[in-house]
Short mmCIF file of C-alpha atoms and ligand atoms in Angstrom, two decimals:
data_model
loop_
_atom_site.label_atom_id
_atom_site.label_comp_id
_atom_site.label_asym_id
_atom_site.label_seq_id
_atom_site.Cartn_x
_atom_site.Cartn_y
_atom_site.Cartn_z
CA MET A 162 0.17 -0.24 0.11
CA ILE A 163 1.24 3.74 -0.92
CA ASP A 164 2.33 5.46 2.21
CA VAL A 165 0.99 8.83 1.82
CA ILE A 166 -0.90 10.09 -0.99
CA VAL A 167 -0.31 13.82 -1.88
CA VAL A 168 -3.01 15.75 -3.33
CA GLY A 169 -1.69 18.70 -5.38
CA GLY A 170 1.47 19.12 -6.90
CA GLY A 171 1.94 23.10 -6.42
CA PRO A 172 4.84 24.33 -3.86
CA THR A 173 3.13 22.62 -0.85
CA GLY A 174 2.76 19.19 -2.32
CA LEU A 175 5.86 19.27 -3.36
CA MET A 176 8.08 20.10 -0.62
CA LEU A 177 5.81 17.89 1.32
CA ALA A 178 6.60 14.88 -0.91
CA SER A 179 10.76 15.65 -0.65
CA GLU A 180 10.31 15.89 3.27
CA LEU A 181 8.61 12.67 3.36
CA ARG A 182 11.00 10.97 0.84
CA LEU A 183 13.66 11.80 2.89
CA HIS A 184 12.82 9.46 5.47
CA GLY A 185 11.86 6.65 2.95
CA VAL A 186 7.90 7.03 2.73
CA HIS A 187 6.73 5.87 -0.24
CA VAL A 188 4.42 9.07 -1.86
CA LEU A 189 2.52 9.63 -4.64
CA VAL A 190 1.48 13.07 -5.71
CA LEU A 191 -1.84 13.25 -7.25
CA GLU A 192 -2.09 16.07 -9.64
CA LYS A 193 -4.81 17.53 -11.50
CA GLU A 194 -3.30 19.36 -14.71
CA ALA A 195 -1.80 17.29 -17.18
CA GLU A 196 1.25 20.19 -17.85
CA PRO A 197 2.58 22.69 -15.51
CA THR A 198 0.82 26.17 -16.12
CA GLY A 199 3.68 28.11 -16.42
CA GLN A 200 1.83 31.31 -14.57
CA SER A 201 3.40 32.73 -11.51
CA ARG A 202 0.92 33.78 -9.08
CA ALA A 203 4.10 34.40 -6.27
CA LEU A 204 7.11 36.20 -7.42
CA GLY A 205 9.11 36.01 -4.48
CA MET A 206 10.78 33.96 -1.31
CA HIS A 207 10.65 35.46 1.74
CA VAL A 208 13.93 34.84 4.40
CA ARG A 209 13.02 31.33 6.15
CA SER A 210 12.02 29.82 2.92
CA VAL A 211 15.45 30.60 1.64
CA GLU A 212 16.48 28.76 5.06
CA VAL A 213 14.22 26.06 4.24
CA MET A 214 15.87 25.76 0.76
CA ASP A 215 19.13 25.93 2.14
CA GLN A 216 18.23 23.38 5.15
CA ARG A 217 17.90 21.01 2.41
CA GLY A 218 20.77 22.07 -0.10
CA LEU A 219 19.02 23.55 -2.48
CA LEU A 220 19.99 27.02 -1.99
CA GLU A 221 22.44 27.34 -5.03
CA ARG A 222 19.95 26.16 -7.51
CA PHE A 223 17.22 28.88 -6.23
CA LEU A 224 19.84 31.78 -5.94
CA ALA A 225 21.22 30.82 -9.64
CA LEU A 226 17.84 31.36 -10.85
CA GLY A 227 16.60 34.01 -8.89
CA GLU A 228 17.55 37.66 -7.99
CA GLN A 229 18.30 38.77 -4.42
CA PHE A 230 16.72 42.17 -3.34
CA ALA A 231 17.24 43.80 -0.06
CA VAL A 232 14.35 46.45 -0.45
CA GLY A 233 11.28 47.12 2.04
CA GLY A 234 8.03 47.41 1.10
CA PHE A 235 6.83 44.53 2.29
CA PHE A 236 4.53 45.58 4.78
CA ALA A 237 1.59 47.09 2.91
CA GLY A 238 3.59 48.50 0.51
CA ILE A 239 4.80 50.90 3.04
CA ALA A 240 8.39 52.01 1.17
CA LYS A 241 11.02 51.83 4.38
CA PRO A 242 14.51 50.44 3.88
CA TRP A 243 15.07 46.98 4.55
CA PRO A 244 16.37 46.47 8.59
CA ASP A 245 20.04 46.77 9.02
CA ARG A 246 19.99 43.27 11.61
CA LEU A 247 17.73 40.86 10.60
CA ASP A 248 18.77 37.67 12.21
CA THR A 249 19.51 35.51 9.30
CA ALA A 250 22.48 34.85 7.30
CA HIS A 251 19.79 35.34 3.75
CA SER A 252 18.86 38.97 4.97
CA TYR A 253 16.75 39.54 1.09
CA VAL A 254 13.92 38.66 -0.77
CA LEU A 255 14.47 36.66 -3.63
CA ALA A 256 12.81 37.31 -6.61
CA ILE A 257 12.02 33.97 -8.29
CA PRO A 258 8.73 33.07 -10.48
CA GLN A 259 6.19 30.42 -9.16
CA SER A 260 6.83 28.41 -12.05
CA ILE A 261 10.64 28.32 -11.40
CA THR A 262 10.25 27.51 -7.70
CA GLU A 263 7.84 24.40 -8.83
CA ARG A 264 10.42 23.33 -11.46
CA LEU A 265 13.06 23.02 -8.74
CA LEU A 266 10.96 21.69 -6.58
CA THR A 267 9.59 18.76 -8.88
CA GLU A 268 13.46 18.20 -9.84
CA HIS A 269 13.98 17.87 -5.68
CA ALA A 270 10.99 15.55 -5.35
CA THR A 271 11.70 13.20 -8.47
CA GLU A 272 15.78 12.70 -7.90
CA LEU A 273 14.64 11.51 -4.02
CA GLY A 274 11.65 9.30 -5.49
CA THR A 275 8.63 11.05 -5.76
CA GLU A 276 6.07 9.60 -7.94
CA ILE A 277 4.58 12.25 -9.80
CA ARG A 278 1.21 11.37 -11.42
CA ARG A 279 -0.04 14.23 -13.43
CA GLY A 280 -3.70 14.66 -15.05
CA CYS A 281 -5.46 12.90 -11.82
CA GLU A 282 -8.13 14.70 -10.16
CA LEU A 283 -9.03 13.35 -6.71
CA VAL A 284 -13.12 13.48 -6.53
CA GLY A 285 -13.77 11.15 -4.02
CA LEU A 286 -12.55 10.38 -0.46
CA SER A 287 -13.33 8.16 2.53
CA GLN A 288 -11.22 6.65 5.35
CA ASP A 289 -11.13 4.15 8.06
CA GLU A 290 -8.77 3.21 11.32
CA HIS A 291 -6.43 1.66 8.99
CA GLU A 292 -6.44 3.15 5.54
CA VAL A 293 -7.77 6.05 3.05
CA THR A 294 -8.94 5.43 -0.19
CA ALA A 295 -9.04 7.99 -3.07
CA GLU A 296 -11.32 7.97 -5.83
CA LEU A 297 -9.91 9.86 -9.05
CA ALA A 298 -11.97 11.48 -11.76
CA ASP A 299 -11.23 8.38 -14.07
CA GLY A 300 -12.91 6.09 -11.50
CA THR A 301 -9.50 4.56 -10.27
CA GLN A 302 -9.44 3.69 -6.31
CA LEU A 303 -6.12 4.08 -4.53
CA ARG A 304 -5.70 3.10 -0.96
CA SER A 305 -2.87 4.87 1.27
CA ARG A 306 -2.19 4.78 4.98
CA TYR A 307 -2.33 9.05 5.02
CA LEU A 308 -3.65 11.57 2.75
CA VAL A 309 -2.37 15.22 2.61
CA GLY A 310 -4.56 17.56 0.71
CA CYS A 311 -2.31 20.15 -0.90
CA ASP A 312 -4.90 21.31 -3.57
CA GLY A 313 -4.96 24.66 -2.90
CA GLY A 314 -7.76 27.47 -1.91
CA ARG A 315 -10.68 25.45 -3.17
CA SER A 316 -9.69 22.39 -2.09
CA THR A 317 -11.68 19.26 -2.84
CA VAL A 318 -10.28 17.41 0.16
CA ARG A 319 -11.22 19.99 2.59
CA LYS A 320 -14.55 20.06 1.27
CA LEU A 321 -14.98 16.20 1.09
CA LEU A 322 -13.75 16.02 4.74
CA GLY A 323 -16.42 18.25 5.83
CA VAL A 324 -13.80 20.95 7.66
CA GLY A 325 -15.13 24.45 7.94
CA PHE A 326 -13.35 27.31 6.50
CA PRO A 327 -14.80 30.33 8.42
CA GLY A 328 -13.66 33.74 7.57
CA GLU A 329 -14.30 36.69 5.27
CA PRO A 330 -15.42 36.48 1.95
CA THR A 331 -13.53 38.38 -0.90
CA ARG A 332 -14.99 42.69 -0.59
CA VAL A 333 -12.15 43.83 -2.54
CA GLU A 334 -11.37 42.55 -5.76
CA THR A 335 -7.69 43.81 -7.83
CA LEU A 336 -7.23 42.98 -11.72
CA LEU A 337 -4.25 41.72 -12.55
CA GLY A 338 -2.30 41.92 -16.13
CA GLU A 339 1.22 40.70 -17.21
CA VAL A 340 1.37 42.64 -20.33
CA GLU A 341 3.52 44.87 -22.81
CA VAL A 342 3.43 48.37 -22.88
CA ALA A 343 3.72 50.97 -25.55
CA VAL A 344 5.39 53.85 -23.56
CA PRO A 345 9.21 54.19 -22.16
CA PRO A 346 9.34 52.94 -18.57
CA GLU A 347 10.44 56.49 -17.56
CA THR A 348 6.82 57.55 -18.07
CA LEU A 349 5.25 54.42 -16.98
CA ALA A 350 6.83 54.83 -13.39
CA ALA A 351 5.95 58.85 -13.42
CA VAL A 352 2.66 58.05 -14.26
CA VAL A 353 2.23 55.09 -11.55
CA ALA A 354 3.70 57.12 -8.63
CA GLU A 355 1.46 59.70 -8.91
CA VAL A 356 -1.57 57.20 -9.04
CA ARG A 357 -0.45 55.38 -5.88
CA LYS A 358 -0.17 58.93 -3.96
CA THR A 359 -3.69 58.04 -4.12
CA HIS A 360 -4.88 54.74 -4.75
CA VAL A 361 -1.80 52.29 -3.46
CA ARG A 362 -3.47 49.24 -4.90
CA PHE A 363 -2.27 50.65 -8.05
CA GLY A 364 1.03 49.47 -9.54
CA ALA A 365 3.19 48.18 -12.19
CA MET A 366 6.65 45.73 -11.92
CA PRO A 367 8.92 44.90 -14.73
CA LEU A 368 9.16 41.41 -15.26
CA GLY A 369 11.75 41.69 -17.76
CA ASP A 370 11.47 41.49 -21.81
CA GLY A 371 9.71 44.78 -21.52
CA VAL A 372 6.45 42.90 -19.70
CA TYR A 373 5.18 44.40 -16.86
CA ARG A 374 2.61 42.98 -13.77
CA MET A 375 0.02 46.00 -13.51
CA ILE A 376 -2.38 45.25 -10.98
CA VAL A 377 -5.99 47.90 -10.42
CA PRO A 378 -8.69 47.58 -8.38
CA ALA A 379 -11.62 45.97 -9.86
CA ASP A 380 -15.12 47.43 -10.68
CA GLY A 381 -16.60 45.77 -7.69
CA VAL A 382 -16.28 41.69 -7.40
CA ALA A 383 -16.79 39.33 -9.99
CA GLU A 384 -19.86 37.08 -10.29
CA ASP A 385 -17.65 34.29 -11.57
CA ARG A 386 -14.41 34.51 -9.27
CA ALA A 387 -12.44 31.71 -11.00
CA ALA A 388 -13.08 33.73 -14.47
CA ALA A 389 -10.29 36.03 -15.96
CA PRO A 390 -11.27 39.24 -17.10
CA THR A 391 -11.06 40.18 -20.45
CA PHE A 392 -8.41 42.21 -21.84
CA GLU A 393 -10.62 45.04 -22.58
CA GLU A 394 -12.34 44.93 -19.29
CA PHE A 395 -8.51 44.89 -17.56
CA ARG A 396 -7.65 48.08 -19.89
CA GLN A 397 -10.60 50.15 -19.22
CA ARG A 398 -9.68 49.62 -15.49
CA VAL A 399 -6.15 50.61 -15.98
CA ARG A 400 -7.49 54.15 -17.82
CA VAL A 401 -9.72 54.86 -15.14
CA PHE A 402 -7.06 55.11 -12.60
CA ALA A 403 -4.05 56.34 -15.10
CA GLY A 404 -5.88 57.92 -17.59
CA THR A 405 -3.95 55.77 -19.96
CA ASP A 406 -3.95 52.37 -20.90
CA PHE A 407 -0.23 52.95 -21.64
CA GLY A 408 -0.72 51.44 -25.05
CA ALA A 409 -0.95 47.65 -23.11
CA HIS A 410 -0.40 45.33 -25.56
CA SER A 411 0.32 41.07 -26.01
CA PRO A 412 -1.67 40.03 -22.59
CA ARG A 413 0.47 37.16 -21.35
CA TRP A 414 -1.55 36.46 -18.12
CA LEU A 415 -5.21 38.16 -17.00
CA SER A 416 -6.14 37.04 -13.67
CA ARG A 417 -8.28 38.58 -10.56
CA PHE A 418 -7.69 38.14 -6.96
CA GLY A 419 -9.56 38.77 -3.81
CA ASP A 420 -8.95 39.98 -0.38
CA ALA A 421 -10.98 36.46 0.68
CA THR A 422 -9.29 35.44 3.98
CA ARG A 423 -10.33 31.81 5.99
CA LEU A 424 -8.64 29.24 8.01
CA ALA A 425 -9.34 25.94 8.32
CA GLU A 426 -11.11 25.03 11.31
CA ARG A 427 -8.76 21.80 11.99
CA TYR A 428 -5.60 20.77 9.70
CA ARG A 429 -6.41 17.10 10.82
CA THR A 430 -9.25 14.91 10.35
CA GLY A 431 -8.12 11.06 11.24
CA ARG A 432 -5.75 9.89 8.53
CA VAL A 433 -6.23 13.12 6.37
CA LEU A 434 -4.47 16.27 7.03
CA LEU A 435 -4.32 19.79 4.90
CA ALA A 436 -1.52 21.92 4.23
CA GLY A 437 -0.97 25.11 2.51
CA ASP A 438 -3.48 27.45 0.53
CA ALA A 439 -5.90 24.39 1.18
CA ALA A 440 -5.71 25.22 4.57
CA HIS A 441 -5.73 28.97 4.46
CA ILE A 442 -6.18 31.45 2.12
CA HIS A 443 -5.92 35.39 2.50
CA PRO A 444 -4.86 38.26 0.14
CA PRO A 445 -1.32 37.95 -1.80
CA THR A 446 -0.28 41.32 0.42
CA GLY A 447 3.37 40.92 1.90
CA GLY A 448 3.80 37.74 -0.72
CA GLN A 449 3.50 35.22 1.81
CA GLY A 450 1.27 32.60 0.82
CA LEU A 451 3.65 29.91 -1.07
CA ASN A 452 6.04 30.83 1.86
CA LEU A 453 3.71 29.62 4.46
CA GLY A 454 2.46 26.59 2.35
CA ILE A 455 6.05 25.61 1.87
CA GLN A 456 6.81 25.79 5.98
CA ASP A 457 3.92 23.77 6.44
CA ALA A 458 5.32 21.23 4.60
CA PHE A 459 8.51 21.56 6.37
CA ASN A 460 6.71 21.23 9.85
CA LEU A 461 4.34 18.30 8.57
CA GLY A 462 7.10 16.35 6.41
CA TRP A 463 9.01 14.54 9.31
CA LYS A 464 6.08 14.11 11.54
CA LEU A 465 4.14 12.35 9.15
CA ALA A 466 7.11 10.41 8.44
CA ALA A 467 7.25 9.65 11.82
CA GLU A 468 4.29 8.19 12.07
CA VAL A 469 4.54 6.37 9.24
CA ARG A 470 8.09 4.91 10.01
CA GLY A 471 6.24 3.96 13.57
CA TRP A 472 8.77 5.79 15.73
CA ALA A 473 6.23 8.91 16.19
CA PRO A 474 5.82 9.77 19.83
CA GLU A 475 2.17 10.19 21.18
CA GLY A 476 0.75 13.51 19.88
CA LEU A 477 3.85 14.42 17.61
CA LEU A 478 1.35 14.45 14.48
CA ASP A 479 -1.23 16.84 16.15
CA SER A 480 1.62 19.34 16.87
CA TYR A 481 1.11 20.13 13.30
CA HIS A 482 -2.06 21.45 13.65
CA THR A 483 -1.18 22.83 16.96
CA GLU A 484 2.07 24.67 15.75
CA ARG A 485 1.05 25.57 12.49
CA HIS A 486 -2.43 27.02 12.96
CA PRO A 487 -1.60 30.06 14.67
CA VAL A 488 1.14 30.65 12.33
CA ALA A 489 -1.91 31.05 9.67
CA THR A 490 -4.38 32.88 12.45
CA ASP A 491 -1.13 35.69 12.15
CA VAL A 492 -0.69 35.93 9.09
CA LEU A 493 -4.26 36.03 8.01
CA ASP A 494 -4.61 38.75 10.48
CA ASN A 495 -1.42 40.89 9.47
CA THR A 496 -2.91 40.45 5.92
CA ARG A 497 -6.30 41.95 7.36
CA ALA A 498 -4.13 44.61 8.57
CA MET A 499 -2.71 45.53 5.44
CA THR A 500 -5.42 44.96 3.52
CA GLU A 501 -6.73 47.95 5.85
CA LEU A 502 -4.17 50.22 5.21
CA LEU A 503 -4.83 50.17 1.52
CA SER A 504 -8.09 51.52 1.47
CA PRO A 505 -8.45 54.85 -0.39
CA GLU A 506 -10.68 56.01 2.19
CA PRO A 507 -9.67 58.97 4.88
CA GLY A 508 -9.48 57.34 8.18
CA PRO A 509 -7.14 54.20 6.88
CA ARG A 510 -4.92 56.88 5.09
CA SER A 511 -4.24 58.53 8.22
CA VAL A 512 -3.46 54.96 10.18
CA ARG A 513 -1.07 54.00 6.69
CA ARG A 514 0.23 57.44 7.85
CA LEU A 515 0.71 57.33 11.37
CA VAL A 516 2.42 53.46 10.45
CA SER A 517 4.90 54.66 8.00
CA GLU A 518 5.99 57.22 10.81
CA LEU A 519 6.55 54.24 13.24
CA MET A 520 8.11 52.40 10.56
CA ASP A 521 10.73 55.05 11.10
CA PHE A 522 11.78 53.39 14.36
CA GLU A 523 13.89 50.24 13.39
CA ASP A 524 12.91 48.14 15.85
CA VAL A 525 9.17 48.51 14.40
CA ASN A 526 10.13 48.16 10.96
CA ARG A 527 12.55 44.88 11.57
CA TYR A 528 9.78 43.17 13.78
CA LEU A 529 7.17 43.97 11.05
CA ILE A 530 9.74 42.31 8.58
CA GLU A 531 10.54 39.38 11.12
CA LYS A 532 6.76 38.59 10.70
CA ILE A 533 6.31 38.63 6.92
CA THR A 534 9.35 36.87 6.69
CA ALA A 535 8.70 34.38 9.14
CA ILE A 536 11.80 34.48 11.25
CA GLY A 537 9.65 35.53 13.99
CA VAL A 538 7.82 32.31 14.11
CA ARG A 539 8.15 30.91 17.67
CA TYR A 540 6.19 27.65 18.45
CA ASP A 541 4.97 27.28 22.32
CA LEU A 542 7.29 24.81 23.79
CA GLY A 543 6.87 26.18 27.03
CA GLU A 544 8.88 28.15 29.23
CA GLY A 545 12.81 28.53 28.70
CA HIS A 546 15.71 29.63 26.85
CA GLU A 547 14.60 32.36 24.20
CA LEU A 548 15.67 29.96 20.94
CA LEU A 549 12.98 27.56 22.57
CA GLY A 550 10.60 26.81 19.60
CA ARG A 551 12.20 29.33 17.30
CA ARG A 552 13.80 28.20 14.20
CA MET A 553 17.96 28.31 14.67
CA ARG A 554 19.70 30.59 12.04
CA ASP A 555 22.31 29.17 9.74
CA VAL A 556 25.64 29.93 12.01
CA GLY A 557 29.46 28.70 11.03
CA LEU A 558 31.04 25.91 13.12
CA LYS A 559 34.87 24.75 12.64
CA ARG A 560 33.56 22.13 10.02
CA GLY A 561 31.56 24.53 8.16
CA ARG A 562 27.89 25.60 8.19
CA LEU A 563 25.24 24.58 10.22
CA TYR A 564 22.60 24.17 7.86
CA GLU A 565 24.94 22.35 5.56
CA LEU A 566 24.49 19.16 8.08
CA MET A 567 21.21 18.90 7.83
CA HIS A 568 20.54 18.20 4.38
CA GLY A 569 18.91 14.45 5.52
CA GLY A 570 16.08 15.91 7.34
CA ARG A 571 17.09 14.13 10.48
CA GLY A 572 17.23 15.60 13.95
CA LEU A 573 20.59 17.41 15.05
CA LEU A 574 22.03 17.69 18.63
CA LEU A 575 24.93 20.39 18.59
CA ASP A 576 27.10 19.80 21.09
CA GLN A 577 29.30 22.25 22.28
CA THR A 578 30.54 20.69 25.36
CA GLY A 579 31.56 17.62 23.52
CA ARG A 580 30.50 15.92 26.97
CA LEU A 581 26.59 14.83 25.68
CA SER A 582 25.40 11.60 23.83
CA VAL A 583 22.31 10.69 21.56
CA ALA A 584 22.90 6.97 21.81
CA GLY A 585 19.88 4.79 21.85
CA TRP A 586 18.27 7.70 19.07
CA ALA A 587 21.45 7.60 16.56
CA ASP A 588 19.29 6.47 13.93
CA ARG A 589 17.15 9.77 14.01
CA VAL A 590 19.62 12.14 15.55
CA ASP A 591 22.85 13.41 14.26
CA HIS A 592 25.36 14.40 17.15
CA VAL A 593 27.38 16.98 15.92
CA VAL A 594 30.39 18.13 18.18
CA ASP A 595 31.79 21.56 17.07
CA VAL A 596 32.22 25.05 18.17
CA SER A 597 30.47 28.10 16.98
CA GLU A 598 31.62 31.67 17.63
CA GLU A 599 27.93 33.05 16.90
CA LEU A 600 26.37 30.76 19.51
CA ASP A 601 26.52 31.18 22.79
CA VAL A 602 24.64 28.11 24.35
CA PRO A 603 26.25 24.80 25.57
CA ALA A 604 23.91 22.61 23.68
CA ALA A 605 21.00 22.93 21.44
CA LEU A 606 18.38 19.92 20.19
CA LEU A 607 17.17 20.98 16.65
CA ARG A 608 14.30 19.19 15.20
CA PRO A 609 14.46 18.04 11.79
CA ASP A 610 12.60 21.50 10.69
CA GLY A 611 15.58 23.47 12.49
CA HIS A 612 13.07 24.62 15.23
CA VAL A 613 14.85 24.47 18.91
CA ALA A 614 13.40 21.66 20.91
CA TRP A 615 15.50 21.96 23.53
CA VAL A 616 18.82 23.74 25.22
CA SER A 617 21.25 23.14 28.42
CA GLU A 618 24.12 21.01 28.80
CA ASP A 619 22.61 18.43 31.04
CA GLN A 620 22.18 14.98 29.72
CA GLN A 621 19.78 13.76 32.18
CA ASP A 622 17.41 16.56 30.70
CA LEU A 623 18.65 15.91 27.02
CA LEU A 624 17.28 12.36 27.87
CA SER A 625 13.72 13.44 29.45
CA GLN A 626 13.71 15.35 25.84
CA LEU A 627 14.70 13.05 23.25
CA PRO A 628 11.43 10.94 23.45
CA LYS A 629 9.29 13.58 23.31
CA TRP A 630 10.38 14.50 19.82
CA PHE A 631 11.96 11.27 18.70
CA GLY A 632 10.17 8.51 19.87
CA ALA A 633 11.80 5.68 22.16
CA ALA A 634 15.22 5.01 22.03
CA VAL A 635 16.65 1.27 20.58
CA SER A 636 19.31 -0.37 22.14
C1 FAD B 982 -1.51 37.50 -7.69
C2 FAD B 982 -1.08 36.55 -6.36
C3 FAD B 982 0.27 36.77 -6.38
C4 FAD B 982 0.82 36.05 -4.98
N1 FAD B 982 2.11 36.56 -4.58
C5 FAD B 982 2.87 35.65 -3.70
C6 FAD B 982 4.02 36.17 -3.05
O1 FAD B 982 4.70 36.91 -3.58
N2 FAD B 982 4.51 35.12 -2.51
C7 FAD B 982 4.01 34.23 -2.05
O2 FAD B 982 4.62 33.58 -1.04
N3 FAD B 982 2.44 33.60 -2.19
C8 FAD B 982 1.97 34.77 -3.30
N4 FAD B 982 0.84 34.51 -3.82
C9 FAD B 982 0.12 33.12 -2.99
C10 FAD B 982 0.67 31.35 -3.80
O3 FAD B 982 0.88 31.76 -5.31
C11 FAD B 982 -0.31 30.60 -3.40
O4 FAD B 982 -0.21 30.88 -1.82
C12 FAD B 982 0.65 28.93 -3.06
O5 FAD B 982 0.39 28.93 -4.64
C13 FAD B 982 -0.04 28.25 -2.56
O6 FAD B 982 0.61 27.15 -3.03
P1 FAD B 982 -0.03 25.31 -2.81
O7 FAD B 982 0.82 24.29 -3.30
O8 FAD B 982 -0.62 25.54 -1.02
O9 FAD B 982 -1.73 25.67 -3.61
P2 FAD B 982 -1.47 25.80 -5.29
O10 FAD B 982 -0.15 26.83 -5.92
O11 FAD B 982 -2.83 26.46 -5.29
O12 FAD B 982 -1.26 24.18 -5.95
C14 FAD B 982 -2.32 23.34 -5.81
C15 FAD B 982 -2.37 22.10 -6.40
O13 FAD B 982 -3.34 21.10 -6.32
C16 FAD B 982 -3.64 20.96 -7.77
N5 FAD B 982 -5.14 20.14 -7.43
C17 FAD B 982 -6.09 20.96 -7.14
N6 FAD B 982 -6.85 20.14 -7.05
C18 FAD B 982 -7.24 18.75 -7.22
C19 FAD B 982 -7.62 17.72 -7.34
N7 FAD B 982 -8.68 17.37 -6.71
N8 FAD B 982 -6.70 16.90 -7.50
C20 FAD B 982 -5.45 17.05 -7.37
N9 FAD B 982 -4.74 17.91 -7.83
C21 FAD B 982 -5.61 19.16 -7.53
C22 FAD B 982 -3.54 22.07 -9.07
O14 FAD B 982 -4.04 21.62 -10.03
C23 FAD B 982 -2.61 23.04 -8.23
O15 FAD B 982 -1.26 22.72 -8.98
C24 FAD B 982 0.06 35.08 -4.59
C25 FAD B 982 -1.19 34.53 -4.96
C26 FAD B 982 -2.06 35.51 -6.01
C27 FAD B 982 -2.92 35.58 -6.45
#
């Protein structure tokens, strides 16, 4: 029997499949599209996701095809400099189209032995105590021990489970067009800057080769939100705001997005779980959605693998919901706040001016960027050292870099004392005896997702923590 069926071959599903494969789990990815769409909703990757790629040895591939920018403007488009002191080795945004991210993640998943079946749409689902049965559109039935819905915001898996998706519907809609224009870049930039003085939901971003991604407020909310706008509708809205459509031509992609904000009530229903957009939707402001999905997968992968391989301690798989649901709650909240700050109404514009002034304080600016980039995430692992529950940043060791030692997705004891032992867990946890000038803790136990599970130097204390994350010792 298949161990895990992953429904959806977007960024979340691909990342999850790879994480499971690192632990030898038999994974099948079902993707309804016969071919990649080539569309790129997301254009960027934030710090924590860049770190995740580094932790799995993928950084070079991503850096080779992306561009690094240390520019502000990610909080509600308020233009402030990138903060000076971000606690990371990767203090930048990686501009990389989603289509390339998906291509690189597909390569990685395939290299690790993932089977990806395209043109396979899941339409039915049932489960009992032991297994899940998935039904495909062509009538095929597949059985697996677990199934994860990574099938996007309109998730079939979520609907079939009957999991509630409370929140707000779209009230404000934006049209998106990737087009070429007939005016010089300076003219376009000057007009856009003028319009943005009053309408910050209007914008144009150069994508290279003379193509711009233009966004413009729609006229109300479309009845059929899944239908793309016509090119004429798009140009007409651009004219309403800019007084010209810049001679826009050769549209390469037309779409619409809203500000619907919803969060799945639960991430786990028996043997079926939800991750990525299937579990949460929110407006694209701040560019967080793809990142959130990749990080869901990074949290879930090793826990589900532990369950499949039989060493998961009680409650480990449920901690996926406990840890990730609050993170999504926070992202939904910050996108709600940013949506208010984009309103052209006088009240929100005053609040925007005030937030802008506050962001001149370096600490405020940094706090907001830590939120958007997700390096501020701290799982609630109880009282303790300030690192507990946070991801550890990459640090230099005598033998190289910490993240270079994490490619296999195992736990890691970083031991600066040389007196500790993980005997009994050596098949799941690496013991690295080394020192770092950048780290002032004697020892730290890192989970496979790089979050700190323990900080101390006491062997007895360590022995009490190892089973909590890595199950029983083997002799
Ligand atoms: C305009 C716009 C700009 C954005 N910009 C950013 C950004 O800069 N940064 C960022 O982080 N995020 C951004 N996002 C959000 C980002 O695109 C999504 O959050 C991301 O794609 C979610 O990934 P996912 O894998 O969870 O879902 P998806 O990418 O939606 O993938 C789901 C996959 O499941 C497949 N599928 C669906 N149903 C089935 C089924 N029944 N059976 C089999 N397969 C199925 C689909 O074909 C699809 O391939 C943006 C979104 C928009 C709209």
